[in-house]
JSON list of C-alpha atoms in Angstrom, two decimals:
[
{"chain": "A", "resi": 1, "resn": "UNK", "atom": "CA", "xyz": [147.59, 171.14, 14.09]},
{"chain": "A", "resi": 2, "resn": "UNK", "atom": "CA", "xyz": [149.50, 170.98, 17.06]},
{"chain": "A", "resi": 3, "resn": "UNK", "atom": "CA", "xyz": [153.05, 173.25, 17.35]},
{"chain": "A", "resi": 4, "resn": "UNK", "atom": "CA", "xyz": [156.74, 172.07, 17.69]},
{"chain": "A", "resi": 5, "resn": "UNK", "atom": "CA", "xyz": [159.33, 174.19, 18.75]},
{"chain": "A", "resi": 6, "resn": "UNK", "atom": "CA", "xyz": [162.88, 173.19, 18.26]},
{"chain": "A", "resi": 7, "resn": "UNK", "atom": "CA", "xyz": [166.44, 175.32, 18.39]},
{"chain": "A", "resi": 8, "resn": "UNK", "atom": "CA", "xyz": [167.46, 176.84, 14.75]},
{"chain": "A", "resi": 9, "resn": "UNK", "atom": "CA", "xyz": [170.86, 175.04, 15.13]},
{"chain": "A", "resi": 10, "resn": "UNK", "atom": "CA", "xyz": [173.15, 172.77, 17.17]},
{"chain": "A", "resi": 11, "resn": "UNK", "atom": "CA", "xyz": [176.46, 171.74, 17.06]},
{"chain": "A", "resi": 12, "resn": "UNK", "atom": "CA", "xyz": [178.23, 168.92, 18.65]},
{"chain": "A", "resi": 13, "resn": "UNK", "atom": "CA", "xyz": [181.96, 167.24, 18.18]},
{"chain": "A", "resi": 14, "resn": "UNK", "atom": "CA", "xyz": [182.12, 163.84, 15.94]},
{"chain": "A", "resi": 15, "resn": "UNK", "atom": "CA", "xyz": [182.03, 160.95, 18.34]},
{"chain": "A", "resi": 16, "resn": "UNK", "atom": "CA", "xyz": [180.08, 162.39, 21.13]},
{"chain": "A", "resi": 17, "resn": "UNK", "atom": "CA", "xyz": [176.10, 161.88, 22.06]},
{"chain": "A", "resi": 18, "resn": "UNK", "atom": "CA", "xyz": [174.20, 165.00, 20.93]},
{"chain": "A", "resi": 19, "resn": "UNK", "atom": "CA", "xyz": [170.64, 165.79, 22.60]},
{"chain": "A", "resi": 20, "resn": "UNK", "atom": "CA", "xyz": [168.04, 167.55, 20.33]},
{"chain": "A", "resi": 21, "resn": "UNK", "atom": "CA", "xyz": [165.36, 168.66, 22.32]},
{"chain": "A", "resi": 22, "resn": "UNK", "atom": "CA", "xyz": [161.99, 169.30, 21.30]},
{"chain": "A", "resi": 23, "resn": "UNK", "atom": "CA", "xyz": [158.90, 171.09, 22.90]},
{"chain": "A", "resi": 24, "resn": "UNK", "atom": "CA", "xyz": [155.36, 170.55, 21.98]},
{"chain": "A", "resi": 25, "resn": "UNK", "atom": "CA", "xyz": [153.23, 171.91, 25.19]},
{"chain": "A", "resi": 26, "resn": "UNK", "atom": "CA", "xyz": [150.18, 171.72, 23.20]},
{"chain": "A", "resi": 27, "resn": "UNK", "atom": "CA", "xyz": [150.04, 168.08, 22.14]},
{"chain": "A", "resi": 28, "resn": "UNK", "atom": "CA", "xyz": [147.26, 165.74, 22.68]},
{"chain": "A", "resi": 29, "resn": "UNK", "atom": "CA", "xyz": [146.66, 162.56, 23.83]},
{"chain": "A", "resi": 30, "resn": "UNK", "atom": "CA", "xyz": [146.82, 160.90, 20.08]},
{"chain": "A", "resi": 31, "resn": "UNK", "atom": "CA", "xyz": [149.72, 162.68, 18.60]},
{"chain": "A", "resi": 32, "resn": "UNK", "atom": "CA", "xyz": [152.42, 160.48, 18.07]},
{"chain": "A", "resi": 33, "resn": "UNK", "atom": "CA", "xyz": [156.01, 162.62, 17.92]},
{"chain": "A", "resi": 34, "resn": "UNK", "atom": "CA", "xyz": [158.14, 161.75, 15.01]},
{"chain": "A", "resi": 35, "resn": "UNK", "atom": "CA", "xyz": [161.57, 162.54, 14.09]},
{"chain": "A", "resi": 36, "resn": "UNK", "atom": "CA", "xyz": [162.76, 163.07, 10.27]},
{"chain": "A", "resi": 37, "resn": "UNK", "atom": "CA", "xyz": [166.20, 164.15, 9.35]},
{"chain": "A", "resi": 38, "resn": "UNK", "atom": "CA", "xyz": [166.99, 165.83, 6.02]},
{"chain": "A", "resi": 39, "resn": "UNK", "atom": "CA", "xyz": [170.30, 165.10, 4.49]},
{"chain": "A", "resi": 40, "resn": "UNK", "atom": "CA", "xyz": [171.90, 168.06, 2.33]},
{"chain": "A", "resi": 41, "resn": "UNK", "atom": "CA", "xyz": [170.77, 167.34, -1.11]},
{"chain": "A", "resi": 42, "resn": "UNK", "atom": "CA", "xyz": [168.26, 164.94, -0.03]},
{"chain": "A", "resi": 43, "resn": "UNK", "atom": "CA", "xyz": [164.99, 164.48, 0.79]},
{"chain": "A", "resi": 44, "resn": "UNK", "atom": "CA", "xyz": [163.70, 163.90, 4.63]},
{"chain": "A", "resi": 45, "resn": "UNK", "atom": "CA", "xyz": [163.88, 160.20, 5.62]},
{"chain": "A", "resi": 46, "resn": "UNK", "atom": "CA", "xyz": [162.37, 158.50, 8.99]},
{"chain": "A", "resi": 47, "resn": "UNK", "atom": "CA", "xyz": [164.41, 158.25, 12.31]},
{"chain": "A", "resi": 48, "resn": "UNK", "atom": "CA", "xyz": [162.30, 157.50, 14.76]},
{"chain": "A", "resi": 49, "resn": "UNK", "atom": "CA", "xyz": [158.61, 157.46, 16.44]},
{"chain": "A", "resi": 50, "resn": "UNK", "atom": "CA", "xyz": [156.91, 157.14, 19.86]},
{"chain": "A", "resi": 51, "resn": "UNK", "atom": "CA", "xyz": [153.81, 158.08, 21.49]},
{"chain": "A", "resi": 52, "resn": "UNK", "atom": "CA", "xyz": [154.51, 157.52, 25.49]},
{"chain": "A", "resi": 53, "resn": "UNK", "atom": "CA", "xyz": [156.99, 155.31, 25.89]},
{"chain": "A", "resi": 54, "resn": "UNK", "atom": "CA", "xyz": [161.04, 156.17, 25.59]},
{"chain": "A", "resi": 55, "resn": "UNK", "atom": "CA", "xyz": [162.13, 153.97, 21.70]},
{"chain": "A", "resi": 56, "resn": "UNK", "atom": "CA", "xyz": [164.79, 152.86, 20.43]},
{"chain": "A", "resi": 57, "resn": "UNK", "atom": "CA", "xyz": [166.16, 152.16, 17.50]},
{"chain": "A", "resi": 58, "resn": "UNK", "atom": "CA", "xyz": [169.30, 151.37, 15.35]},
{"chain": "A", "resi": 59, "resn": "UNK", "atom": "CA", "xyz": [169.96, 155.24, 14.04]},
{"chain": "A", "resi": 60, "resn": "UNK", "atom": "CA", "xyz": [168.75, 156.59, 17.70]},
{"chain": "A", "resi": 61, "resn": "UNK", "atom": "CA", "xyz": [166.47, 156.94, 20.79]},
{"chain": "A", "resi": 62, "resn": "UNK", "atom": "CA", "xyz": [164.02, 158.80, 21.77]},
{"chain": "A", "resi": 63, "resn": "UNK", "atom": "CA", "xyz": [163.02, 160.01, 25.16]},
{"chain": "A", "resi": 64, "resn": "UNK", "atom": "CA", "xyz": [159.82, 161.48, 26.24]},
{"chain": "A", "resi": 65, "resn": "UNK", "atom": "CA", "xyz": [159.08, 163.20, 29.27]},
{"chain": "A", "resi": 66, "resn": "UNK", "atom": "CA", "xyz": [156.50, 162.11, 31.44]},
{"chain": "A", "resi": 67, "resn": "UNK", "atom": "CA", "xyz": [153.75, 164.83, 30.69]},
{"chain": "A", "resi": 68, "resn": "UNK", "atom": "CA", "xyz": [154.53, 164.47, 26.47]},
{"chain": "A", "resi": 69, "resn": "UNK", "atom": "CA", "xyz": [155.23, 168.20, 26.10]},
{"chain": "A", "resi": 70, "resn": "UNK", "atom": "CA", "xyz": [158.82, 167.86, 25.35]},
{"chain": "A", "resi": 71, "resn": "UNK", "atom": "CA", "xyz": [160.90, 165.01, 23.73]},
{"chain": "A", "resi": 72, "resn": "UNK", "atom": "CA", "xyz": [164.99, 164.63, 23.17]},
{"chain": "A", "resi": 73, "resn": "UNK", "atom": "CA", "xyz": [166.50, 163.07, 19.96]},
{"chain": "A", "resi": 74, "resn": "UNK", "atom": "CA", "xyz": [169.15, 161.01, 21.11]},
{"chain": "A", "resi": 75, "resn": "UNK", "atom": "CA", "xyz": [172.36, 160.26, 18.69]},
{"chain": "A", "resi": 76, "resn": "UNK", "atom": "CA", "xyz": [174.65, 157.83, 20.63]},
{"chain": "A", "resi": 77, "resn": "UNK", "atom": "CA", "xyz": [177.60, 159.03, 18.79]},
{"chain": "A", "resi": 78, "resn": "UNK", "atom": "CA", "xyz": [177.69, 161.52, 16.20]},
{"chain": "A", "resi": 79, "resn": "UNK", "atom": "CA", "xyz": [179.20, 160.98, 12.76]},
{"chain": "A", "resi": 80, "resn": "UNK", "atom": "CA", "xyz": [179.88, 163.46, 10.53]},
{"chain": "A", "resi": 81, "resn": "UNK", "atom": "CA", "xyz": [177.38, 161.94, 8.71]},
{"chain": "A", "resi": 82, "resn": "UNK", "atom": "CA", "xyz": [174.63, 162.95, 11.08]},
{"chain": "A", "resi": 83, "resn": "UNK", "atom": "CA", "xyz": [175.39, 166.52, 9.99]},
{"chain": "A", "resi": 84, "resn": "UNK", "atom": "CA", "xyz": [171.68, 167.30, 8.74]},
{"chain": "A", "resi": 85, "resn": "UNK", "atom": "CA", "xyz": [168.20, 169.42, 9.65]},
{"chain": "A", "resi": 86, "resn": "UNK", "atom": "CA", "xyz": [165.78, 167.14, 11.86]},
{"chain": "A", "resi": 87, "resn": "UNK", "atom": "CA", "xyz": [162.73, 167.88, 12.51]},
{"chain": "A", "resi": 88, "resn": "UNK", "atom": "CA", "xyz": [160.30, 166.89, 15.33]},
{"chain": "A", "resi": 89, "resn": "UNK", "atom": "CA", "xyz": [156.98, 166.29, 13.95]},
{"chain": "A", "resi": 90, "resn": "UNK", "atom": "CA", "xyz": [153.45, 165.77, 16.06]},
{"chain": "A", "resi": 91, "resn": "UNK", "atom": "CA", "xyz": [151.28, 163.23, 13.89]},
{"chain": "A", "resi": 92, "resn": "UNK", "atom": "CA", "xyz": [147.36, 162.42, 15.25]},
{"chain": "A", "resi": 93, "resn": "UNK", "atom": "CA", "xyz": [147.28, 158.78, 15.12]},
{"chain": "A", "resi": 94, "resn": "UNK", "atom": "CA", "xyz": [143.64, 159.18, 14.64]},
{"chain": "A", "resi": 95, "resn": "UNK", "atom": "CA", "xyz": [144.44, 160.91, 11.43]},
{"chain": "A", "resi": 96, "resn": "UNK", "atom": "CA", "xyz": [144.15, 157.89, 8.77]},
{"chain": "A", "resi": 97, "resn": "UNK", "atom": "CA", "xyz": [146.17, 160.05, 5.96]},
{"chain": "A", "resi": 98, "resn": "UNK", "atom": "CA", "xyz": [149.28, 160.10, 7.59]},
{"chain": "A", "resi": 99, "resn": "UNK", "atom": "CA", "xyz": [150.01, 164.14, 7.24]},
{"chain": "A", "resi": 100, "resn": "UNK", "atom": "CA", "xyz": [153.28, 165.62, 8.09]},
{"chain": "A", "resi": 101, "resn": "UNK", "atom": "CA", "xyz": [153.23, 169.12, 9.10]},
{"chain": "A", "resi": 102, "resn": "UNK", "atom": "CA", "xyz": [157.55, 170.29, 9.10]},
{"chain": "A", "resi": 103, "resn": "UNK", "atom": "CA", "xyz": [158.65, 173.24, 10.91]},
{"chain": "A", "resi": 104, "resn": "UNK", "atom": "CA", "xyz": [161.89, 175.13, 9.94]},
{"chain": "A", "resi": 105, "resn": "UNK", "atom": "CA", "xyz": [163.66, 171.99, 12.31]},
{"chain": "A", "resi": 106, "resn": "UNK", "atom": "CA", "xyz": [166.97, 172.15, 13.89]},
{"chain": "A", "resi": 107, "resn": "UNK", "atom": "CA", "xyz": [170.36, 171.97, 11.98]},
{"chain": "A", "resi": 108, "resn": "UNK", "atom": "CA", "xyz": [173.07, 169.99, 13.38]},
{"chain": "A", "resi": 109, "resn": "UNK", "atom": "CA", "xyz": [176.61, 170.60, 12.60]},
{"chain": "A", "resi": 110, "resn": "UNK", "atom": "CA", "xyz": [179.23, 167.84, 13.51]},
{"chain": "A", "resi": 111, "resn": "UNK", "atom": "CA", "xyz": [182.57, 169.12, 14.32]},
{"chain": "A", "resi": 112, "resn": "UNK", "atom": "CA", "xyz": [185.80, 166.32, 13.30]},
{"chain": "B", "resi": 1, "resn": "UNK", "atom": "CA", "xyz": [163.97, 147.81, -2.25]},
{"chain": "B", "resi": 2, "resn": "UNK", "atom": "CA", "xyz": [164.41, 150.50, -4.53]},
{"chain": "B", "resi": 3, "resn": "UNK", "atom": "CA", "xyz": [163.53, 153.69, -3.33]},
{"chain": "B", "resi": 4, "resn": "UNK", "atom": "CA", "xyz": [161.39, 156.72, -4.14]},
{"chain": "B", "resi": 5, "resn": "UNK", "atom": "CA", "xyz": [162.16, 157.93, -7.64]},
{"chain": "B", "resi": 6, "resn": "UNK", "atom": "CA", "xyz": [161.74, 160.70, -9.27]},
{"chain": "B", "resi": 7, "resn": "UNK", "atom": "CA", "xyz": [163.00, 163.06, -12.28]},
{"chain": "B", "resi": 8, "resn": "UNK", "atom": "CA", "xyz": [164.24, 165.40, -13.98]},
{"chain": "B", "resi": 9, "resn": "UNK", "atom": "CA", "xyz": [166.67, 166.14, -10.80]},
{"chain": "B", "resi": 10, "resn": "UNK", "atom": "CA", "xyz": [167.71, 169.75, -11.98]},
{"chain": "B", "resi": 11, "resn": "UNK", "atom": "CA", "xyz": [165.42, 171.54, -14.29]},
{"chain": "B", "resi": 12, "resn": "UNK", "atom": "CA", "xyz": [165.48, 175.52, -14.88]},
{"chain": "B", "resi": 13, "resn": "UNK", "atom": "CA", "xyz": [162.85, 177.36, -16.95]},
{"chain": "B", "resi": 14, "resn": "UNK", "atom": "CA", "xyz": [161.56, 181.22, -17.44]},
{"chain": "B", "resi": 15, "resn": "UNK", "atom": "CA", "xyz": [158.59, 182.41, -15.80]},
{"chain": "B", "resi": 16, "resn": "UNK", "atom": "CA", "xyz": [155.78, 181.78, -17.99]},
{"chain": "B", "resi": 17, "resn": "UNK", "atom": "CA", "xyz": [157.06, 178.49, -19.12]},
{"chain": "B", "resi": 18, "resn": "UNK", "atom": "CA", "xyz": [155.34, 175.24, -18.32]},
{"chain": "B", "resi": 19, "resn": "UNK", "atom": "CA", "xyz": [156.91, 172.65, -16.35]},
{"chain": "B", "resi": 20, "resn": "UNK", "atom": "CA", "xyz": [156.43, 168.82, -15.27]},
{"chain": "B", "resi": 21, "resn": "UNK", "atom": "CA", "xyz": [158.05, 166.37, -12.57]},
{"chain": "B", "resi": 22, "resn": "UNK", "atom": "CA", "xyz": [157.26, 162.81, -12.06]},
{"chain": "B", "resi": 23, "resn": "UNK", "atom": "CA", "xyz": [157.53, 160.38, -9.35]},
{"chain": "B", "resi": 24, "resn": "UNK", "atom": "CA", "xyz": [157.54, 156.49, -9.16]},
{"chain": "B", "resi": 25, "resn": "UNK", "atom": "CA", "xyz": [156.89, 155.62, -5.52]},
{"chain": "B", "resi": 26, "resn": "UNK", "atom": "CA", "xyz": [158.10, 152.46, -4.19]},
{"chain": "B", "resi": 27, "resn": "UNK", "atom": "CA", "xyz": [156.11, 149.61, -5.61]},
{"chain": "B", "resi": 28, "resn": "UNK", "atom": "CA", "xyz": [153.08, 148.79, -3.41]},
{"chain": "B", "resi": 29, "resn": "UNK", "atom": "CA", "xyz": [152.91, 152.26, -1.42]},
{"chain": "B", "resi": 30, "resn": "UNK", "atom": "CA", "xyz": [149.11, 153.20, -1.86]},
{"chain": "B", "resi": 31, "resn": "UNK", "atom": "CA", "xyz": [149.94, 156.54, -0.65]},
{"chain": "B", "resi": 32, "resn": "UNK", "atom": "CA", "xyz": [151.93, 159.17, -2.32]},
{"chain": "B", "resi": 33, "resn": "UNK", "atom": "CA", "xyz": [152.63, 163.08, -1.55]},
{"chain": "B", "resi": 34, "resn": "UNK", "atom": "CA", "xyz": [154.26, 166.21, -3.64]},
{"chain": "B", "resi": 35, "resn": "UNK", "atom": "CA", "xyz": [156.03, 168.42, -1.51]},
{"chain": "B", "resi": 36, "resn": "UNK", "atom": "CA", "xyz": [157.71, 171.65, -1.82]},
{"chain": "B", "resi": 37, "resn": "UNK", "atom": "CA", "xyz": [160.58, 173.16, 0.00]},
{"chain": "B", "resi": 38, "resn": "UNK", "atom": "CA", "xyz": [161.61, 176.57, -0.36]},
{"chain": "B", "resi": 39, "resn": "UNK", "atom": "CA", "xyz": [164.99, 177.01, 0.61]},
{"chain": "B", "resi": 40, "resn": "UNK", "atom": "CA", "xyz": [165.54, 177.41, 4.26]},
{"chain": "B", "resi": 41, "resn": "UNK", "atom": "CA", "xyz": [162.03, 175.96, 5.25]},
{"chain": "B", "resi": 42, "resn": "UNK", "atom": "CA", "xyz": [160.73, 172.91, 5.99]},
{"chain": "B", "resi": 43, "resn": "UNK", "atom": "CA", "xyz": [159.12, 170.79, 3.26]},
{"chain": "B", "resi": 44, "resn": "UNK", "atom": "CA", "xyz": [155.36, 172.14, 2.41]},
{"chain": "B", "resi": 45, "resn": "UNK", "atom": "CA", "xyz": [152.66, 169.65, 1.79]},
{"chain": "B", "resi": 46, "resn": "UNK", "atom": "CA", "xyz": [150.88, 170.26, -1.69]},
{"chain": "B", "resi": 47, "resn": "UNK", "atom": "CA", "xyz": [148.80, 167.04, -2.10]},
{"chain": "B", "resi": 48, "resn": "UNK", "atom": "CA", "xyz": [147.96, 163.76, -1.34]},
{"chain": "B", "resi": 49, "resn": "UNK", "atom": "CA", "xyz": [146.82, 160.40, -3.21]},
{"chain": "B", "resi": 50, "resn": "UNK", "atom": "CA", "xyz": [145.47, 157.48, -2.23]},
{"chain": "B", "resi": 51, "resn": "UNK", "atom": "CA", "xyz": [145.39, 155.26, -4.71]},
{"chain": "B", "resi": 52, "resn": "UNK", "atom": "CA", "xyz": [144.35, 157.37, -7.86]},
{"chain": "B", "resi": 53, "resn": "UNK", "atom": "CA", "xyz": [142.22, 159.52, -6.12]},
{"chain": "B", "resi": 54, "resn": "UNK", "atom": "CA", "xyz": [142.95, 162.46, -4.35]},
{"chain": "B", "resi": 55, "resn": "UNK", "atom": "CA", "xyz": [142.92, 162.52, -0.41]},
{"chain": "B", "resi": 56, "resn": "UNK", "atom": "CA", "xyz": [144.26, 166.32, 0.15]},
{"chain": "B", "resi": 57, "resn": "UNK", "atom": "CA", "xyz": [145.08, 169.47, -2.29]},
{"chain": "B", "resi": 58, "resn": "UNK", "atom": "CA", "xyz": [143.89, 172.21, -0.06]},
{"chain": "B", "resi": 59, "resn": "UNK", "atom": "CA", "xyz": [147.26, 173.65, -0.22]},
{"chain": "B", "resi": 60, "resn": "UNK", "atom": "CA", "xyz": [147.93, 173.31, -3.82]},
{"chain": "B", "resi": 61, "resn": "UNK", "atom": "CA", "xyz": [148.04, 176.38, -5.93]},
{"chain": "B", "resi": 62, "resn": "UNK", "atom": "CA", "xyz": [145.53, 174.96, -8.24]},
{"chain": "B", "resi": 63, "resn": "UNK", "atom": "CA", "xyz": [145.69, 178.22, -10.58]},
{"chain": "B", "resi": 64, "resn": "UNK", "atom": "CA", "xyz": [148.86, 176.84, -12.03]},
{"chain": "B", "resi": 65, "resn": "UNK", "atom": "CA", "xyz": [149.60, 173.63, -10.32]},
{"chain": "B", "resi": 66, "resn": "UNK", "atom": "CA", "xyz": [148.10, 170.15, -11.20]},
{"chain": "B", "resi": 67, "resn": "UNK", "atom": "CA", "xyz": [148.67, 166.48, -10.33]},
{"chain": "B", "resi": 68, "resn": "UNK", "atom": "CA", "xyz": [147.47, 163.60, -11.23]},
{"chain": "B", "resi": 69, "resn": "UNK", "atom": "CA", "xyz": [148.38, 159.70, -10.60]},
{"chain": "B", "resi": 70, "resn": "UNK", "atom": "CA", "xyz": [146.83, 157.55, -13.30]},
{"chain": "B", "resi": 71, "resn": "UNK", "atom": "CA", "xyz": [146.59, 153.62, -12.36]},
{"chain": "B", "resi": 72, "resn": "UNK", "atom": "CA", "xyz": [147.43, 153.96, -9.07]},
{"chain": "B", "resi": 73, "resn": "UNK", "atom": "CA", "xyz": [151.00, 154.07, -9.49]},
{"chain": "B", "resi": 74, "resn": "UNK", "atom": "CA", "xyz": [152.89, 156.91, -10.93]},
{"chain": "B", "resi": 75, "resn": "UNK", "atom": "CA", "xyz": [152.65, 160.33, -10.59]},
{"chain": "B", "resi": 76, "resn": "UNK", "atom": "CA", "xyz": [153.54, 163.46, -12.44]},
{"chain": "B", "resi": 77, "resn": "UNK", "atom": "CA", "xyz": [152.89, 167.07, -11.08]},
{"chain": "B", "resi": 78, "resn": "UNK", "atom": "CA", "xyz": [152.62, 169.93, -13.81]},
{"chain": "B", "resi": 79, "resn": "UNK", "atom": "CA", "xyz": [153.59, 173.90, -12.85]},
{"chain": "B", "resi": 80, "resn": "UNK", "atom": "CA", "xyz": [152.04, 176.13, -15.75]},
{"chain": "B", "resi": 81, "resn": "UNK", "atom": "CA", "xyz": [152.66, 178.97, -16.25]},
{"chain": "B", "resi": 82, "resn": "UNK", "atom": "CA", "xyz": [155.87, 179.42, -13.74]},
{"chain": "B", "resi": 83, "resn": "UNK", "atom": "CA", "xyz": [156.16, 182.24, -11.41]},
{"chain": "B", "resi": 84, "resn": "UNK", "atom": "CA", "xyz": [159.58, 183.15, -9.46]},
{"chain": "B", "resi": 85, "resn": "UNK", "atom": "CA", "xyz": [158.66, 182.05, -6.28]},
{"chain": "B", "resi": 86, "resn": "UNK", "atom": "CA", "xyz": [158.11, 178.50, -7.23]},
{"chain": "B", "resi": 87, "resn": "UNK", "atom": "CA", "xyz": [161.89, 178.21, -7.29]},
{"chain": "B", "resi": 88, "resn": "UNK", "atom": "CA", "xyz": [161.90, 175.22, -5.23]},
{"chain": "B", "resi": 89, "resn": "UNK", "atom": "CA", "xyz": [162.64, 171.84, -4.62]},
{"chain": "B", "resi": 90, "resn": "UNK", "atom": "CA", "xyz": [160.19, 169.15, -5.17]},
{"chain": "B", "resi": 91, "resn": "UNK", "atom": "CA", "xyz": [160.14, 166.18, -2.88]},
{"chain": "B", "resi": 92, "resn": "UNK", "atom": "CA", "xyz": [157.62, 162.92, -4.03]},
{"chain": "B", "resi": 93, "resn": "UNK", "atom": "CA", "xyz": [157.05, 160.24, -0.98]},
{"chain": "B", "resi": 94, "resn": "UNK", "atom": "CA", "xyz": [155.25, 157.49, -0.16]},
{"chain": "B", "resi": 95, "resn": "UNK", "atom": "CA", "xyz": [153.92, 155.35, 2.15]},
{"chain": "B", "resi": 96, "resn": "UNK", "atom": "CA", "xyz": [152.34, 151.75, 2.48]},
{"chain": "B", "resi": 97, "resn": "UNK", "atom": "CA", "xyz": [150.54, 149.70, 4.78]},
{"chain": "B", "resi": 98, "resn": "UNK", "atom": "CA", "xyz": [150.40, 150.52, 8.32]},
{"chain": "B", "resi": 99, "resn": "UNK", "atom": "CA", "xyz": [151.65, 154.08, 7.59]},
{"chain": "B", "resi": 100, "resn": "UNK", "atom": "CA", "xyz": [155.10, 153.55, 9.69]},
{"chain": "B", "resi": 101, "resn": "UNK", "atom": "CA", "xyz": [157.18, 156.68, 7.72]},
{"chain": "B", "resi": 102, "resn": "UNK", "atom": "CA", "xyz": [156.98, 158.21, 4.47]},
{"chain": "B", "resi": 103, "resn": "UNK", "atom": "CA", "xyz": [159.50, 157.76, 2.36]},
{"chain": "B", "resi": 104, "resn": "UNK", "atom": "CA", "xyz": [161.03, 160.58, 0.26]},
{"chain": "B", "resi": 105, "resn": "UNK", "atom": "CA", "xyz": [162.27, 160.70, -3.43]},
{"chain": "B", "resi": 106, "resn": "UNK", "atom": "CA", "xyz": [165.97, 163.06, -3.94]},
{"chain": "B", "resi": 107, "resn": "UNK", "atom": "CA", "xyz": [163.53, 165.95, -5.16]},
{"chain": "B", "resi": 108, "resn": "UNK", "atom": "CA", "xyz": [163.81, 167.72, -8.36]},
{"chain": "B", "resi": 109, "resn": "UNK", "atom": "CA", "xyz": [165.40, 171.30, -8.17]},
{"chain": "B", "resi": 110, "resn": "UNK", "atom": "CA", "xyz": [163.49, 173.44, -9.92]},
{"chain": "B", "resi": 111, "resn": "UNK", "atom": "CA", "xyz": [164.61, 177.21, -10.79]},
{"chain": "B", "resi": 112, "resn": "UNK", "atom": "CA", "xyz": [162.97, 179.95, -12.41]},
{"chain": "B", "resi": 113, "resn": "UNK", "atom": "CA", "xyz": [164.39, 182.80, -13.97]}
]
């Protein structure tokens, strides 16, 4: 399965965009990148997706560069709410069971 | 839409003991997963239903782990006998139609002594 690599930790000060980059140099053609974001005490739940294309959607965006091996997370404005491990995950669209392979992921800590 | 749900939350045992979790996935997800997370990792696939039927347990301990997910629906995942190291949390998720995102249950906490 293809590799992620993401920073341990970030921080960033409430109200300000935070950028959480992503590299996957080794993806291929049908891996879609997916973001998940883990909550303390909770379990992981969905953020965002996107195969080519830059995405966005009501929690975040996503942008990809143009040759897929890196992506950025994109939180508009950070609440202290946002404070939480995501996790950049490649998933083979050609892979009809819908496997998620997590890394370690980044931790974000918001600042008031 | 209720969500993923699963039980006990908490639950601490000896090693040796026996131990069971169960999951109710949200209603018409085909698709459901046990995960476990050691502290400070990522969550850890340990197997995967379609259905009833099992799509993926390669990385289930199956020495002292089982699953199963009668009718389709439900699913409970046993731990017997306990070692130390499977001091955990264990996440249940699911997923429907389309396969947009899993969704993931609170977990249950599990500790051994």
């Amino acid at each position: 399965d293809a590799k992620t690599t993401q920073p341990n930790s970030m921080e960033s000060n409430e109200e300000e965009p935070v950028h959480l980059p992503c590299n996957h140099s080794t993806i291929s053609g049908t891996d879609y990148i997916h973001w998940y974001r883990q909550l303390p005490s909770q379990g992981p739940e969905y953020v965002i997706h996107g195969l080519t294309s830059n995405v966005n959607n009501r929690m975040a965006s996503l942008a990809i560069a143009e040759d897929r091996k890196s992506s950025t997370l994109i939180l508009h404005r950070a609440t202290l709410r946002d404070a939480a491990v995501y996790y950049c995950i490649l998933r083979d669209r050609m892979d009809s069971s819908y496997k998620l392979i997590f890394g370690s992921g980044t931790r974000l800590l918001v600042r008031p | 839409e209720a969500g993923v749900a699963q039980s006990p939350r908490y639950k601490i045992i000896e090693k040796r003991q026996s131990v069971a979790f169960w999951c109710n996935p949200i209603s018409g997800h085909a698709t459901l997963y046990w995960y476990q997370q050691i502290l400070g990792q990522g969550p850890k696939l340990l197997i995967q239903f379609q259905n009833n039927g099992v799509v993926d347990d390669s990385q289930l301990p199956k020495d002292r782990f089982s699953a199963e997910r009668l009718k389709g629906v439900d699913s409970t995942l046993k731990i017997q006998p306990a070692k130390l190291e499977d001091s955990a949390v264990y996440l249940c998720a699911s997923t429907g139609l389309g396969f947009l995102a899993q969704y993931f249950g609170p977990g249950t906490r599990l500790l051994v002594l």
